[in-house]
Short mmCIF file of C-alpha atoms in Angstrom, two decimals:
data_model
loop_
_atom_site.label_atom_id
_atom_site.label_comp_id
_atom_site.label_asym_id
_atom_site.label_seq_id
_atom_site.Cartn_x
_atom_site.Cartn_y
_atom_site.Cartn_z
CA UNK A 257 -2.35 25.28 1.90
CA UNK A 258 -2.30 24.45 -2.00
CA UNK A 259 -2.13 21.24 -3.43
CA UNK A 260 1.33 20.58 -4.35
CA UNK A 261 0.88 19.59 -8.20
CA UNK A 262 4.07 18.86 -9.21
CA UNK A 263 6.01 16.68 -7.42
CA UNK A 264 8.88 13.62 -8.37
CA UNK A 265 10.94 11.53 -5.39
CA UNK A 266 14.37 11.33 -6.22
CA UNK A 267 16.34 8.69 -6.45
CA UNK A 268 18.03 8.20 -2.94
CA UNK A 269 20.86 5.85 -4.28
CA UNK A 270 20.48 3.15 -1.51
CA UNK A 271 23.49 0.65 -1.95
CA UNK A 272 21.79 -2.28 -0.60
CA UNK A 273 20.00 -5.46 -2.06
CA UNK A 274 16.76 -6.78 -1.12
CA UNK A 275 14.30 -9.73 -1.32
CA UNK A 276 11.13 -10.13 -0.71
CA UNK A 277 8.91 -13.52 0.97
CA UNK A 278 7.17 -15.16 -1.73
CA UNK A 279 3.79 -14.90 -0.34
CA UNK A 280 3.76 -11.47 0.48
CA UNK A 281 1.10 -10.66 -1.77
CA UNK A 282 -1.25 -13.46 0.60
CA UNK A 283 0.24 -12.06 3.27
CA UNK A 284 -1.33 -8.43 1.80
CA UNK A 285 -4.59 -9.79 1.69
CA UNK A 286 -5.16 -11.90 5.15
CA UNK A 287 -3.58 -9.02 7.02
CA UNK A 288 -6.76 -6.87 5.07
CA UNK A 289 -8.90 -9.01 5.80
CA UNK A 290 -8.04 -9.48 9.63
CA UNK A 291 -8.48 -5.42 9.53
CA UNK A 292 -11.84 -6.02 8.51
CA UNK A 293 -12.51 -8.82 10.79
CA UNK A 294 -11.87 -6.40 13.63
CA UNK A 295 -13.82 -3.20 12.05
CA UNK A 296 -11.00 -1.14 12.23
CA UNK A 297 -11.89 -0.50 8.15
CA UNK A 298 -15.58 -1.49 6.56
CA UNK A 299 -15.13 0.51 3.34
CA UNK A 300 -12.93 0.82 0.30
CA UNK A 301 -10.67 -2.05 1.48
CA UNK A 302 -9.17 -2.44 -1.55
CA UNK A 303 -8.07 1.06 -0.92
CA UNK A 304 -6.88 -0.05 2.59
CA UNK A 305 -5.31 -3.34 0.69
CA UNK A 306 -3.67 -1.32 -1.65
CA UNK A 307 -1.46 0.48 1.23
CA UNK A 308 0.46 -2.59 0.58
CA UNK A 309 1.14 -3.82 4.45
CA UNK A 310 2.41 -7.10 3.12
CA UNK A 311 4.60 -6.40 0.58
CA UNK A 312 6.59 -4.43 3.06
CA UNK A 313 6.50 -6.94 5.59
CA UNK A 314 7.53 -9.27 3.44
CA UNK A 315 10.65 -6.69 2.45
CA UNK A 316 12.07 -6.71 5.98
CA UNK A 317 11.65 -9.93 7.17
CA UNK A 318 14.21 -12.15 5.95
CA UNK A 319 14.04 -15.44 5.84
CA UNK A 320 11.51 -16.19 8.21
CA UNK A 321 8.87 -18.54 8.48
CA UNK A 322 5.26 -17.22 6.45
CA UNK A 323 3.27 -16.49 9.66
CA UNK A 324 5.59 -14.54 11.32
CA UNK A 325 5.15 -12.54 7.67
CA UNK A 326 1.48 -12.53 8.29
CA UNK A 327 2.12 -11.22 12.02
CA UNK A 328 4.27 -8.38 11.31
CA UNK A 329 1.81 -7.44 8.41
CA UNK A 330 -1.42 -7.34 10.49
CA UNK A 331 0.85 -5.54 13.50
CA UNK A 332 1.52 -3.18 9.83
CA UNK A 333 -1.89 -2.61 9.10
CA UNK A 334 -2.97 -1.63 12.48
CA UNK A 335 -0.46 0.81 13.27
CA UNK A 336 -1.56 2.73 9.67
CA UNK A 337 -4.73 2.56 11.13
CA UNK A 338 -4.02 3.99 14.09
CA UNK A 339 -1.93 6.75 11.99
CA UNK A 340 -4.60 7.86 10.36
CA UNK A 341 -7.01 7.96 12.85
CA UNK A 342 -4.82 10.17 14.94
CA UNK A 343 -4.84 12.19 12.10
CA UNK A 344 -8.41 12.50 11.63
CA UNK A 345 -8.54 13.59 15.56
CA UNK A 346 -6.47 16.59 14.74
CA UNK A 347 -7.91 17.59 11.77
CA UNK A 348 -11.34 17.55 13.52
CA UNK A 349 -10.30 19.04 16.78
CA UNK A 350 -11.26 15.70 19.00
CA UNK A 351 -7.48 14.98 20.18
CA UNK A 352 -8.79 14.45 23.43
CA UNK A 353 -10.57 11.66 22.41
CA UNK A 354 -7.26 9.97 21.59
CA UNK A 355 -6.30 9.64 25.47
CA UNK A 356 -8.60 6.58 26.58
CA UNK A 357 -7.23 4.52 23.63
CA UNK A 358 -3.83 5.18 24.24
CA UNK A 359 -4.10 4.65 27.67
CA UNK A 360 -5.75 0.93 27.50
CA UNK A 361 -3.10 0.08 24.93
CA UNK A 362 -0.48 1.19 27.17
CA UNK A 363 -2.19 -0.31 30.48
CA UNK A 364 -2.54 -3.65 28.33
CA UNK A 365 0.84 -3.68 27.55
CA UNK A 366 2.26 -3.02 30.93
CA UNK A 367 -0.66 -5.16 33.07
CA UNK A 368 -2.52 -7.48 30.40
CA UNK A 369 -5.93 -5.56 30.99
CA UNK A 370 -6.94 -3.13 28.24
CA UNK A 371 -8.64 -0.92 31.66
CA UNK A 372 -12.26 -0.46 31.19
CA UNK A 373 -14.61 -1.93 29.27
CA UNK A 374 -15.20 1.09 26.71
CA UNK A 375 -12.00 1.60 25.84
CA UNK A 376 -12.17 -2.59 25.41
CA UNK A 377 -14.86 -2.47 23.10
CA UNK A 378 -12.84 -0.21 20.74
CA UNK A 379 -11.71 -1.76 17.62
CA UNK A 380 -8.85 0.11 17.60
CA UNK A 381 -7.73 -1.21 21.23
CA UNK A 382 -9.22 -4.99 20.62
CA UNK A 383 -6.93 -5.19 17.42
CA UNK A 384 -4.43 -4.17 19.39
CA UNK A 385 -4.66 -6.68 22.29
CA UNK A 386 -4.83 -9.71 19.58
CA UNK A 387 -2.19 -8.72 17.17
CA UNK A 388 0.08 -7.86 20.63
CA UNK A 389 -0.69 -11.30 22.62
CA UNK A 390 0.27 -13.08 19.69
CA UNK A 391 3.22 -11.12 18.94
CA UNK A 392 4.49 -11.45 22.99
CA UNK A 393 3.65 -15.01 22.69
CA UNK A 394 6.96 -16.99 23.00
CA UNK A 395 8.76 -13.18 22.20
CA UNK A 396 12.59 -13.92 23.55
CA UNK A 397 13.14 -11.71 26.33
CA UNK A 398 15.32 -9.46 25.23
CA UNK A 399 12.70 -8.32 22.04
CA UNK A 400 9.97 -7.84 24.27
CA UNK A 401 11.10 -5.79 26.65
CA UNK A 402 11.68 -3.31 23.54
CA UNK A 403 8.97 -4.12 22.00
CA UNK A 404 7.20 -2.87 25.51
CA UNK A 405 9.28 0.36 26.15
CA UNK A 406 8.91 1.18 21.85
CA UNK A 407 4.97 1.11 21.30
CA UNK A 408 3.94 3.91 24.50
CA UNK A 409 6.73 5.89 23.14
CA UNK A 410 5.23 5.45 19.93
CA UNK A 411 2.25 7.01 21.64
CA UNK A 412 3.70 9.79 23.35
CA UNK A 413 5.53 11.09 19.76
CA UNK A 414 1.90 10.70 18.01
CA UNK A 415 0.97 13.30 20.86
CA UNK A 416 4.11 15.21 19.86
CA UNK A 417 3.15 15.46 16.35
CA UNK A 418 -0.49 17.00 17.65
CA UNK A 419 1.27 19.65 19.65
CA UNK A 420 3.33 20.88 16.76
CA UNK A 421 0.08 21.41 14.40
CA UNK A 422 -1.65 22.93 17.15
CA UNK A 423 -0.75 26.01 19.51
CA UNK A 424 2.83 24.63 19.97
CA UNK A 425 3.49 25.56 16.70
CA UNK A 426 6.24 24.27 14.18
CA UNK A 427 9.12 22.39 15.73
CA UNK A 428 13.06 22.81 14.85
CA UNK A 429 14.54 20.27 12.85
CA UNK A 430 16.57 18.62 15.32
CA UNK A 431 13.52 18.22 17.82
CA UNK A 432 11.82 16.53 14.53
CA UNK A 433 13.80 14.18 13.83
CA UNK A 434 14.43 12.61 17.35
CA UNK A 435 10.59 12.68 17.74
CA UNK A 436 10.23 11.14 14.19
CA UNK A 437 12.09 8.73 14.84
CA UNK A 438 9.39 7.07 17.08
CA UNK A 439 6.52 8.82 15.25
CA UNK A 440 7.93 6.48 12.14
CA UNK A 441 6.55 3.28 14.69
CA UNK A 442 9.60 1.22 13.06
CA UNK A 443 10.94 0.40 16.53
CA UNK A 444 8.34 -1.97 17.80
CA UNK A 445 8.59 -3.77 14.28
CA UNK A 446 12.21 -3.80 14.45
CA UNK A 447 11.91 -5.72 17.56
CA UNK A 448 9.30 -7.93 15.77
CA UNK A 449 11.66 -8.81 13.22
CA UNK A 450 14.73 -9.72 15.28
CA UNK A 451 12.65 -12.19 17.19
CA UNK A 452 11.12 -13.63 14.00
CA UNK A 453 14.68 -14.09 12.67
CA UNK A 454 15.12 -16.03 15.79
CA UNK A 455 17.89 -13.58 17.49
CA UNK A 456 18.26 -11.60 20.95
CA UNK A 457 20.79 -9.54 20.53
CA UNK A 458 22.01 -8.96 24.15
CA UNK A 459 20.90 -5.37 25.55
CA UNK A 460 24.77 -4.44 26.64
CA UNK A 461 25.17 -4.73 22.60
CA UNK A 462 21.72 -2.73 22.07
CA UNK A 463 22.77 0.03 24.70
CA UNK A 464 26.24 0.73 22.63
CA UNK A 465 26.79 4.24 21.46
CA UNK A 466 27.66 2.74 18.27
CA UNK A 467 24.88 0.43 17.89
CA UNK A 468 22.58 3.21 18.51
CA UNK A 469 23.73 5.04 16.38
CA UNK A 470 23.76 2.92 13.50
CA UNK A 471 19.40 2.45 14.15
CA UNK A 472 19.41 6.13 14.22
CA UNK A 473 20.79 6.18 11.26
CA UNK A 474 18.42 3.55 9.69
CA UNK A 475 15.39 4.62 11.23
CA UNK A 476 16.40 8.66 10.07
CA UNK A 477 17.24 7.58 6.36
CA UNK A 478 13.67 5.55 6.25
CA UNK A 479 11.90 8.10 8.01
CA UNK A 480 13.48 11.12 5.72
CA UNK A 481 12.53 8.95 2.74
CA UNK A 482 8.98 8.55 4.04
CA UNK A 483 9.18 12.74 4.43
CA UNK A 484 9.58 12.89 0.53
CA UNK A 485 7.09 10.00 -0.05
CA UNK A 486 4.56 12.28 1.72
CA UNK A 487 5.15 15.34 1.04
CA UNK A 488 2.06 16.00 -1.54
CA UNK A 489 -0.49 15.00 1.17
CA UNK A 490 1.43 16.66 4.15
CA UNK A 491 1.59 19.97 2.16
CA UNK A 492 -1.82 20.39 0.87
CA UNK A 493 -3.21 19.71 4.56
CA UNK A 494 -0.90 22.02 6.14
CA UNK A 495 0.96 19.35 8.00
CA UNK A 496 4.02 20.45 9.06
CA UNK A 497 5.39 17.26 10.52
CA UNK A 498 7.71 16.69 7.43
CA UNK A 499 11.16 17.00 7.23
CA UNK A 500 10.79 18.82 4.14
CA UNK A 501 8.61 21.51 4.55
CA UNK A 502 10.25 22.37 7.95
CA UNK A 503 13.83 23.04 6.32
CA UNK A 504 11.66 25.32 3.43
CA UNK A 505 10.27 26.91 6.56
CA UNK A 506 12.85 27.27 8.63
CA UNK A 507 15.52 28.21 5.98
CA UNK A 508 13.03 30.43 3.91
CA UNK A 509 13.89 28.16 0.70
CA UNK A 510 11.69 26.35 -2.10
CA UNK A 511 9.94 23.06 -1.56
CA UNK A 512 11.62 22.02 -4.34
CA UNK A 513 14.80 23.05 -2.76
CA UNK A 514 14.41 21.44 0.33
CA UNK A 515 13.39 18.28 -0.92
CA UNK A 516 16.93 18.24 -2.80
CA UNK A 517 18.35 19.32 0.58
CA UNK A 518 16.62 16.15 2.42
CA UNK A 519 18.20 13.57 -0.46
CA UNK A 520 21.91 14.96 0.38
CA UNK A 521 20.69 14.62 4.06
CA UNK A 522 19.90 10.83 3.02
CA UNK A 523 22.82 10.25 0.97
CA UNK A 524 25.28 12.11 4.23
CA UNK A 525 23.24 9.64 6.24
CA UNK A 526 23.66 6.60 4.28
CA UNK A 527 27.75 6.85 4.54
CA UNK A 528 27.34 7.40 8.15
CA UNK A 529 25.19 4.07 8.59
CA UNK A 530 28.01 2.24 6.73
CA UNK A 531 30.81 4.08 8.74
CA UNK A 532 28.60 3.33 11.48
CA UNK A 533 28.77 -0.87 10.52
CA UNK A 534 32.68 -1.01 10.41
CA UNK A 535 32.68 0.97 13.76
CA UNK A 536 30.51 -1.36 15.48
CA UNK A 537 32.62 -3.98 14.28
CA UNK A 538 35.88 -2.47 15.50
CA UNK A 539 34.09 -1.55 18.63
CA UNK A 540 32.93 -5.45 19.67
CA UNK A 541 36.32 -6.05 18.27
CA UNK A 542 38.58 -3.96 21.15
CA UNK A 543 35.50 -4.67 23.50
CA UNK A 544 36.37 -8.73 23.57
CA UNK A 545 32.92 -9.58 22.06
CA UNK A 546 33.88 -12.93 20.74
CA UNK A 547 31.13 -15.04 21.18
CA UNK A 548 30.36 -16.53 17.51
CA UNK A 549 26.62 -16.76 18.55
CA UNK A 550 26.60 -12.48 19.48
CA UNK A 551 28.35 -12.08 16.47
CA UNK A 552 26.46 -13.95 13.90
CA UNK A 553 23.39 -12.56 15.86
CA UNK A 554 24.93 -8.77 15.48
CA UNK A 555 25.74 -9.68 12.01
CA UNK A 556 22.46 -10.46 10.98
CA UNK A 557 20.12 -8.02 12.69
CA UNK A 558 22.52 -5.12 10.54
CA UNK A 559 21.61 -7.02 7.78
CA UNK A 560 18.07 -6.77 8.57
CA UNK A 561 18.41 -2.85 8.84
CA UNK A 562 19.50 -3.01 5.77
CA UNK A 563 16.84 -4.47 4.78
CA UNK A 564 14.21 -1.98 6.18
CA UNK A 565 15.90 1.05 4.12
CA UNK A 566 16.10 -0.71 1.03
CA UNK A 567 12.53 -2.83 1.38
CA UNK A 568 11.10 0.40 2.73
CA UNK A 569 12.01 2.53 -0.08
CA UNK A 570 11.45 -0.11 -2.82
CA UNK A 571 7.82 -0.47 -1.31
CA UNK A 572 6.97 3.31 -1.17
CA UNK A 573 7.82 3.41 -4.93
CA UNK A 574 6.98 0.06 -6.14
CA UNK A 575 4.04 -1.79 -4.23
CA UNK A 576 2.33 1.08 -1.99
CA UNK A 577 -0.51 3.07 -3.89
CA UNK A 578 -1.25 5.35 -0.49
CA UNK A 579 1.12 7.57 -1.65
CA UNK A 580 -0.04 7.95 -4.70
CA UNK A 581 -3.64 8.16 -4.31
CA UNK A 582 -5.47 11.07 -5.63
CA UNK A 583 -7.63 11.65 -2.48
CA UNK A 584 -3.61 11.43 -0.59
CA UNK A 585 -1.74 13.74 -2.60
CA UNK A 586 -5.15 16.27 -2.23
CA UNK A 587 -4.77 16.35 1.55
CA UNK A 588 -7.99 14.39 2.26
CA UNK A 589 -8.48 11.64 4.14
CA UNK A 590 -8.58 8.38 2.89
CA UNK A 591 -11.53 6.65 1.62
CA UNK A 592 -11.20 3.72 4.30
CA UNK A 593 -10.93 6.09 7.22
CA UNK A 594 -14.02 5.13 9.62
CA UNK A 595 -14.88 9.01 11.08
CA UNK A 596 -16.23 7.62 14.49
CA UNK A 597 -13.72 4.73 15.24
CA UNK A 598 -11.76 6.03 17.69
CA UNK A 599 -15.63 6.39 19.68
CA UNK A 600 -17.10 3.26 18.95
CA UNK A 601 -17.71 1.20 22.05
#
């Protein structure tokens, strides 16, 4: 694949304000340096810093208290860890060395044991059971069961994304974007953030049609924006997990074309997602949902979707330099990326 040398994201016309914690810069920089505490990056950390973890945590959090900030932005920092070294498994042909970390993160998660002691001794698994305790730790009940059923299928669409660049070839663009919408790992920080705003929505709300469909539609107009975001790298690697180049493929059109095809996706999606609001609305409405604390708790968690496509975008253009990066936009792997975590014992 060639490097795709010229390249602008649109403007996706988001009609939402946002704010940002006023220590999310600190927040930037202790959830670095907890990266490096646990060897998941020894070089070119400003590199690794410069991803920007905080300032997006800091986006979607509200108004919560600064370590739940710091929290959310370590969980952050892992999890683009854990991206990337996925990545570098594919592009070196060592997927299978992927299953005993995924399998002592999911065993940890369901039993509190990480399973044996190699797969304990990996950085990537060992930042994973300290970031998770403390994230479980006094988790209402509600969050962490989603928080538990999110991350393995988290797993299981970072699997997904291996199968399409191997012999499984390119998916269609519906399968895509219900497997990117886990393969985005938003979910499990979703759940973060409604228990660090202090809510539980009830699951009878979460299982609505209409609720779920309204995080669909957040989690496909972040993900879609993401697509655009990433296109450069994702292109000159020959990655075809990208909602772009799979609607150039698939409909036999430009880049450039489907890129503008993927912003009046966005923009379709974004009325949906406010359709979506008054509909849930009307729906607790007719349902009898008249508790004030369900509704103020509803109320707030849309807010905080709101917040994720707005702070997500504003980071990506704003405060993230992985995008950006020469070595990025080339195809190449980062600078940071540590070749032999994922076999370090």
């Amino acid at each position: 694949m060639t490097q795709l040398n010229s390249f602008s994201v649109p403007d996706f016309h988001l009609p939402f304000g946002n704010s940002k914690h006023p220590l999310a810069a600190r927040a930037n920089a202790e959830a670095a340096t907890w990266a490096v505490r646990h060897e998941l990056v020894t070089d070119a950390v400003d590199q690794f810093a410069g991803i920007g973890f905080g300032h997006l945590a800091g986006r979607v959090s509200g108004d919560v208290p600064y370590e739940t900030v710091v929290l959310l932005a370590e969980w952050m920092a892992w999890s683009f860890v854990l991206d990337d070294q996925h990545d570098h498994l594919i592009r070196t042909g060592e997927v299978a060395a992927w299953r005993p970390v995924a399998e002592a993160i999911t065993e940890h998660l369901a039993t509190g044991s990480a399973g044996g002691s190699g797969a304990r001794r990996n950085p990537l698994v060992k930042g994973f059971v300290d970031v998770c305790d403390r994230i479980l730790d006094g988790m209402p009940e509600g969050p962490a069961a989603r928080y538990r059923a999110h991350v393995p299928l988290m797993l299981d669409s970072l699997d997904q994304e291996a199968g399409n660049r191997g012999g499984e070839g390119r998916p269609t663009v519906r399968d895509y974007i219900l497997m990117r919408r886990h393969s985005s790992q938003i979910l499990p920080m979703m759940d973060m953030v409604e228990a660090g705003l202090g809510l539980d929505v009830p699951q009878r709300i979460h299982d609505l049609p209409e609720f779920k469909a309204l995080v669909a539609s957040a989690l496909d107009v972040i993900s879609w924006g993401n697509d655009v975001f990433s296109l450069p790298k994702e292109h000159s690697c020959g990655d075809n997990n990208n909602l772009v180049s799979l609607i150039s493929s698939w409909e036999g059109c430009s880049l450039a074309t489907a890129v503008r095809a993927v912003e009046g996706r966005i923009q379709d999606r974004i009325e949906e997602y406010l359709a979506g609001e008054r509909l849930l609305t009307e729906t607790l409405d007719a349902r009898g949902e008249t508790d004030p604390q369900v509704r103020a708790a509803v109320s707030r968690i849309v807010r905080s979707y709101e917040d994720w496509i707005i702070g997500a975008d504003l980071w990506q253009r704003y405060e993230c330099t992985r995008y950006s990066d020469e070595r990025f936009a080339a195809g190449l792997e980062s600078a940071y990326t540590r070749p032999g975590l994922v076999s370090v014992a």
